[in-house]
């Protein structure tokens, strides 16, 4: 329960990844939550196989990104905590996104979404970028949080391109 409270504080930028234990089991737990939430969102749009592959690739890209960024800055010892913070906060915001799609369903076949869903997704994406930026600011000891947000935006774009590319291969 304490880990959830820390994760919620990270979502509010009140704490950082350094406040999480460097526990690989906790990282595995939040990775499982993230994949389960990703499946809840992705299966209706892509099917079970594609959604599973996309989520696993997304988590792998996140892990690789965190490892490379920390190695580049010389903070290898922060990898487990930083990855756990990013995958955990992403899972919680993903859960909010899944709940939003229940309230305002998106029709993937028609390519339409209710304005409420679009607004909600954009707000959650903005929050995700802010939180990822906060985590990177703390983990990489950046001079300001905005630098973390810019790096987070780059990560989200790269991850999206890679996972969409994989989705195209899996669904083809």
PDB file of C-alpha atoms in Angstrom:
ATOM      1  CA  UNK A   1       0.000   0.000   0.000  1.00  0.00           C
ATOM      2  CA  UNK A   2       2.899   2.348   0.759  1.00  0.00           C
ATOM      3  CA  UNK A   3       4.171   1.891  -2.821  1.00  0.00           C
ATOM      4  CA  UNK A   4       0.795   3.000  -4.190  1.00  0.00           C
ATOM      5  CA  UNK A   5       0.815   6.117  -2.009  1.00  0.00           C
ATOM      6  CA  UNK A   6       4.320   7.009  -3.211  1.00  0.00           C
ATOM      7  CA  UNK A   7       3.206   6.437  -6.813  1.00  0.00           C
ATOM      8  CA  UNK A   8       0.222   8.756  -6.290  1.00  0.00           C
ATOM      9  CA  UNK A   9       2.558  11.375  -4.808  1.00  0.00           C
ATOM     10  CA  UNK A  10       4.807  11.049  -7.854  1.00  0.00           C
ATOM     11  CA  UNK A  11       1.745  11.633 -10.045  1.00  0.00           C
ATOM     12  CA  UNK A  12       1.227  14.883  -8.137  1.00  0.00           C
ATOM     13  CA  UNK A  13       4.959  15.764  -8.408  1.00  0.00           C
ATOM     14  CA  UNK A  14       5.260  15.741  -4.622  1.00  0.00           C
ATOM     15  CA  UNK A  15       7.815  12.925  -4.577  1.00  0.00           C
ATOM     16  CA  UNK A  16      10.262  11.450  -7.014  1.00  0.00           C
ATOM     17  CA  UNK A  17      11.536   8.071  -8.148  1.00  0.00           C
ATOM     18  CA  UNK A  18      14.151   8.157  -5.387  1.00  0.00           C
ATOM     19  CA  UNK A  19      11.290   7.708  -2.894  1.00  0.00           C
ATOM     20  CA  UNK A  20      10.532   4.234  -4.276  1.00  0.00           C
ATOM     21  CA  UNK A  21      12.504   1.212  -3.130  1.00  0.00           C
ATOM     22  CA  UNK A  22      14.998  -0.163  -5.673  1.00  0.00           C
ATOM     23  CA  UNK A  23      13.046  -3.409  -5.705  1.00  0.00           C
ATOM     24  CA  UNK A  24      12.904  -5.419  -8.954  1.00  0.00           C
ATOM     25  CA  UNK A  25       9.754  -7.194  -7.694  1.00  0.00           C
ATOM     26  CA  UNK A  26       7.982  -3.832  -7.446  1.00  0.00           C
ATOM     27  CA  UNK A  27       9.087  -3.027 -11.000  1.00  0.00           C
ATOM     28  CA  UNK A  28       7.706  -6.377 -12.188  1.00  0.00           C
ATOM     29  CA  UNK A  29       4.427  -5.725 -10.350  1.00  0.00           C
ATOM     30  CA  UNK A  30       3.926  -2.305 -11.965  1.00  0.00           C
ATOM     31  CA  UNK A  31       4.983  -3.700 -15.335  1.00  0.00           C
ATOM     32  CA  UNK A  32       2.255  -6.339 -15.007  1.00  0.00           C
ATOM     33  CA  UNK A  33      -0.291  -3.678 -14.091  1.00  0.00           C
ATOM     34  CA  UNK A  34       0.794  -1.559 -17.064  1.00  0.00           C
ATOM     35  CA  UNK A  35       0.475  -4.479 -19.492  1.00  0.00           C
ATOM     36  CA  UNK A  36      -2.946  -5.451 -18.087  1.00  0.00           C
ATOM     37  CA  UNK A  37      -4.210  -1.873 -18.376  1.00  0.00           C
ATOM     38  CA  UNK A  38      -2.719  -1.603 -21.857  1.00  0.00           C
ATOM     39  CA  UNK A  39      -4.575  -4.753 -22.858  1.00  0.00           C
ATOM     40  CA  UNK A  40      -7.844  -3.338 -21.530  1.00  0.00           C
ATOM     41  CA  UNK A  41      -7.354  -0.301 -23.751  1.00  0.00           C
ATOM     42  CA  UNK A  42      -5.742  -2.016 -26.740  1.00  0.00           C
ATOM     43  CA  UNK A  43      -7.741  -5.223 -27.249  1.00  0.00           C
ATOM     44  CA  UNK A  44     -10.908  -3.467 -28.485  1.00  0.00           C
ATOM     45  CA  UNK A  45      -8.878  -1.432 -30.977  1.00  0.00           C
ATOM     46  CA  UNK A  46      -6.208  -3.901 -32.154  1.00  0.00           C
ATOM     47  CA  UNK A  47      -7.222  -7.390 -31.036  1.00  0.00           C
ATOM     48  CA  UNK A  48      -5.601  -9.479 -28.301  1.00  0.00           C
ATOM     49  CA  UNK A  49      -2.385 -10.507 -30.055  1.00  0.00           C
ATOM     50  CA  UNK A  50      -1.511  -7.086 -31.430  1.00  0.00           C
ATOM     51  CA  UNK A  51      -2.410  -5.369 -28.140  1.00  0.00           C
ATOM     52  CA  UNK A  52      -0.224  -7.778 -26.166  1.00  0.00           C
ATOM     53  CA  UNK A  53       2.751  -7.397 -28.504  1.00  0.00           C
ATOM     54  CA  UNK A  54       2.372  -3.593 -28.563  1.00  0.00           C
ATOM     55  CA  UNK A  55       2.261  -3.406 -24.767  1.00  0.00           C
ATOM     56  CA  UNK A  56       5.284  -5.650 -24.323  1.00  0.00           C
ATOM     57  CA  UNK A  57       7.223  -3.618 -26.886  1.00  0.00           C
ATOM     58  CA  UNK A  58       6.148  -0.377 -25.185  1.00  0.00           C
ATOM     59  CA  UNK A  59       7.417  -1.615 -21.812  1.00  0.00           C
ATOM     60  CA  UNK A  60      10.667  -2.823 -23.391  1.00  0.00           C
ATOM     61  CA  UNK A  61      11.178   0.548 -25.098  1.00  0.00           C
ATOM     62  CA  UNK A  62      10.534   2.313 -21.783  1.00  0.00           C
ATOM     63  CA  UNK A  63      13.032   0.071 -20.007  1.00  0.00           C
ATOM     64  CA  UNK A  64      15.646   0.628 -22.706  1.00  0.00           C
ATOM     65  CA  UNK A  65      15.057   4.371 -22.727  1.00  0.00           C
ATOM     66  CA  UNK A  66      15.432   4.658 -18.954  1.00  0.00           C
ATOM     67  CA  UNK A  67      18.559   2.492 -18.995  1.00  0.00           C
ATOM     68  CA  UNK A  68      20.191   4.505 -21.794  1.00  0.00           C
ATOM     69  CA  UNK A  69      19.271   7.915 -20.353  1.00  0.00           C
ATOM     70  CA  UNK A  70      20.589   7.029 -16.919  1.00  0.00           C
ATOM     71  CA  UNK A  71      23.739   5.406 -18.311  1.00  0.00           C
ATOM     72  CA  UNK A  72      24.382   8.480 -20.463  1.00  0.00           C
ATOM     73  CA  UNK A  73      24.187  10.712 -17.377  1.00  0.00           C
ATOM     74  CA  UNK A  74      26.149   8.277 -15.189  1.00  0.00           C
ATOM     75  CA  UNK A  75      23.253   7.344 -12.882  1.00  0.00           C
ATOM     76  CA  UNK A  76      22.990   3.607 -13.569  1.00  0.00           C
ATOM     77  CA  UNK A  77      22.081   2.860  -9.943  1.00  0.00           C
ATOM     78  CA  UNK A  78      18.765   4.697 -10.358  1.00  0.00           C
ATOM     79  CA  UNK A  79      17.454   2.466 -13.133  1.00  0.00           C
ATOM     80  CA  UNK A  80      15.039   0.278 -11.144  1.00  0.00           C
ATOM     81  CA  UNK A  81      13.474   3.184  -9.253  1.00  0.00           C
ATOM     82  CA  UNK A  82      13.157   5.382 -12.340  1.00  0.00           C
ATOM     83  CA  UNK A  83      11.699   2.604 -14.485  1.00  0.00           C
ATOM     84  CA  UNK A  84       9.284   1.643 -11.686  1.00  0.00           C
ATOM     85  CA  UNK A  85       8.153   5.262 -11.329  1.00  0.00           C
ATOM     86  CA  UNK A  86       7.569   5.665 -15.057  1.00  0.00           C
ATOM     87  CA  UNK A  87       5.862   2.327 -15.651  1.00  0.00           C
ATOM     88  CA  UNK A  88       3.749   2.708 -12.489  1.00  0.00           C
ATOM     89  CA  UNK A  89       2.555   6.239 -13.148  1.00  0.00           C
ATOM     90  CA  UNK A  90       1.905   5.284 -16.769  1.00  0.00           C
ATOM     91  CA  UNK A  91      -0.191   2.341 -15.567  1.00  0.00           C
ATOM     92  CA  UNK A  92      -2.267   4.521 -13.248  1.00  0.00           C
ATOM     93  CA  UNK A  93      -2.878   7.135 -15.940  1.00  0.00           C
ATOM     94  CA  UNK A  94      -3.629   4.304 -18.374  1.00  0.00           C
ATOM     95  CA  UNK A  95      -6.222   3.016 -15.925  1.00  0.00           C
ATOM     96  CA  UNK A  96      -7.832   6.457 -15.910  1.00  0.00           C
ATOM     97  CA  UNK A  97      -7.791   6.365 -19.715  1.00  0.00           C
ATOM     98  CA  UNK A  98      -9.437   2.930 -19.705  1.00  0.00           C
ATOM     99  CA  UNK A  99     -12.156   4.237 -17.387  1.00  0.00           C
ATOM    100  CA  UNK A 100     -12.619   7.219 -19.689  1.00  0.00           C
ATOM    101  CA  UNK A 101     -13.183   4.906 -22.662  1.00  0.00           C
ATOM    102  CA  UNK A 102     -15.899   3.143 -20.672  1.00  0.00           C
ATOM    103  CA  UNK A 103     -17.668   6.450 -20.026  1.00  0.00           C
ATOM    104  CA  UNK A 104     -17.119   7.817 -23.556  1.00  0.00           C
ATOM    105  CA  UNK A 105     -16.453   4.826 -25.845  1.00  0.00           C
ATOM    106  CA  UNK A 106     -14.250   5.270 -28.888  1.00  0.00           C
ATOM    107  CA  UNK A 107     -15.437   3.575 -32.097  1.00  0.00           C
ATOM    108  CA  UNK A 108     -12.219   2.289 -33.729  1.00  0.00           C
ATOM    109  CA  UNK A 109     -14.000   1.026 -36.853  1.00  0.00           C
ATOM    110  CA  UNK A 110     -15.645   4.366 -37.588  1.00  0.00           C
ATOM    111  CA  UNK A 111     -12.518   6.218 -36.518  1.00  0.00           C
ATOM    112  CA  UNK A 112     -14.617   8.456 -34.310  1.00  0.00           C
ATOM    113  CA  UNK A 113     -14.383   9.501 -30.714  1.00  0.00           C
ATOM    114  CA  UNK A 114     -16.722  11.637 -28.618  1.00  0.00           C
ATOM    115  CA  UNK A 115     -15.319  15.110 -27.856  1.00  0.00           C
ATOM    116  CA  UNK A 116     -15.256  14.244 -24.140  1.00  0.00           C
ATOM    117  CA  UNK A 117     -13.028  11.248 -24.842  1.00  0.00           C
ATOM    118  CA  UNK A 118     -10.685  13.290 -27.040  1.00  0.00           C
ATOM    119  CA  UNK A 119     -10.396  16.029 -24.417  1.00  0.00           C
ATOM    120  CA  UNK A 120      -9.858  13.465 -21.656  1.00  0.00           C
ATOM    121  CA  UNK A 121      -7.164  11.630 -23.601  1.00  0.00           C
ATOM    122  CA  UNK A 122      -5.374  14.903 -24.373  1.00  0.00           C
ATOM    123  CA  UNK A 123      -5.480  15.941 -20.704  1.00  0.00           C
ATOM    124  CA  UNK A 124      -4.163  12.557 -19.589  1.00  0.00           C
ATOM    125  CA  UNK A 125      -1.425  12.679 -22.215  1.00  0.00           C
ATOM    126  CA  UNK A 126      -0.421  16.132 -20.988  1.00  0.00           C
ATOM    127  CA  UNK A 127      -0.375  14.866 -17.413  1.00  0.00           C
ATOM    128  CA  UNK A 128       1.710  11.862 -18.478  1.00  0.00           C
ATOM    129  CA  UNK A 129       4.266  14.134 -20.153  1.00  0.00           C
ATOM    130  CA  UNK A 130       4.430  16.348 -17.067  1.00  0.00           C
ATOM    131  CA  UNK A 131       4.864  13.357 -14.730  1.00  0.00           C
ATOM    132  CA  UNK A 132       7.456  11.677 -16.946  1.00  0.00           C
ATOM    133  CA  UNK A 133       9.249  15.022 -17.141  1.00  0.00           C
ATOM    134  CA  UNK A 134       9.151  15.290 -13.353  1.00  0.00           C
ATOM    135  CA  UNK A 135      10.577  11.775 -12.972  1.00  0.00           C
ATOM    136  CA  UNK A 136      13.338  12.430 -15.516  1.00  0.00           C
ATOM    137  CA  UNK A 137      14.111  15.789 -13.893  1.00  0.00           C
ATOM    138  CA  UNK A 138      14.631  14.008 -10.575  1.00  0.00           C
ATOM    139  CA  UNK A 139      16.402  10.900 -11.882  1.00  0.00           C
ATOM    140  CA  UNK A 140      18.777  12.711 -14.237  1.00  0.00           C
ATOM    141  CA  UNK A 141      19.311  15.714 -11.971  1.00  0.00           C
ATOM    142  CA  UNK A 142      18.356  18.061 -14.788  1.00  0.00           C
ATOM    143  CA  UNK A 143      18.560  21.807 -14.281  1.00  0.00           C
ATOM    144  CA  UNK A 144      14.813  22.267 -14.720  1.00  0.00           C
ATOM    145  CA  UNK A 145      11.653  20.244 -15.050  1.00  0.00           C
ATOM    146  CA  UNK A 146      10.924  21.537 -18.554  1.00  0.00           C
ATOM    147  CA  UNK A 147      14.055  19.775 -19.828  1.00  0.00           C
ATOM    148  CA  UNK A 148      12.570  16.569 -18.425  1.00  0.00           C
ATOM    149  CA  UNK A 149       9.268  17.248 -20.190  1.00  0.00           C
ATOM    150  CA  UNK A 150      11.076  17.772 -23.510  1.00  0.00           C
ATOM    151  CA  UNK A 151      12.944  14.483 -23.068  1.00  0.00           C
ATOM    152  CA  UNK A 152       9.655  12.797 -22.078  1.00  0.00           C
ATOM    153  CA  UNK A 153       7.987  14.128 -25.227  1.00  0.00           C
ATOM    154  CA  UNK A 154      10.828  12.706 -27.309  1.00  0.00           C
ATOM    155  CA  UNK A 155      10.432   9.357 -25.572  1.00  0.00           C
ATOM    156  CA  UNK A 156       6.651   9.268 -26.130  1.00  0.00           C
ATOM    157  CA  UNK A 157       7.079  10.073 -29.827  1.00  0.00           C
ATOM    158  CA  UNK A 158       9.787   7.436 -30.321  1.00  0.00           C
ATOM    159  CA  UNK A 159       7.820   4.850 -28.371  1.00  0.00           C
ATOM    160  CA  UNK A 160       4.672   5.588 -30.377  1.00  0.00           C
ATOM    161  CA  UNK A 161       6.479   5.202 -33.689  1.00  0.00           C
ATOM    162  CA  UNK A 162       8.045   1.910 -32.608  1.00  0.00           C
ATOM    163  CA  UNK A 163       4.856   0.407 -31.130  1.00  0.00           C
ATOM    164  CA  UNK A 164       2.720   1.524 -34.097  1.00  0.00           C
ATOM    165  CA  UNK A 165       5.306   0.029 -36.438  1.00  0.00           C
ATOM    166  CA  UNK A 166       5.130  -3.237 -34.549  1.00  0.00           C
ATOM    167  CA  UNK A 167       1.323  -3.078 -34.611  1.00  0.00           C
ATOM    168  CA  UNK A 168       1.422  -2.726 -38.379  1.00  0.00           C
ATOM    169  CA  UNK A 169       3.609  -5.817 -38.654  1.00  0.00           C
ATOM    170  CA  UNK A 170       1.507  -7.838 -36.192  1.00  0.00           C
ATOM    171  CA  UNK A 171      -1.855  -6.945 -37.726  1.00  0.00           C
ATOM    172  CA  UNK A 172      -0.668  -7.286 -41.340  1.00  0.00           C
TER     173      UNK A 172
END
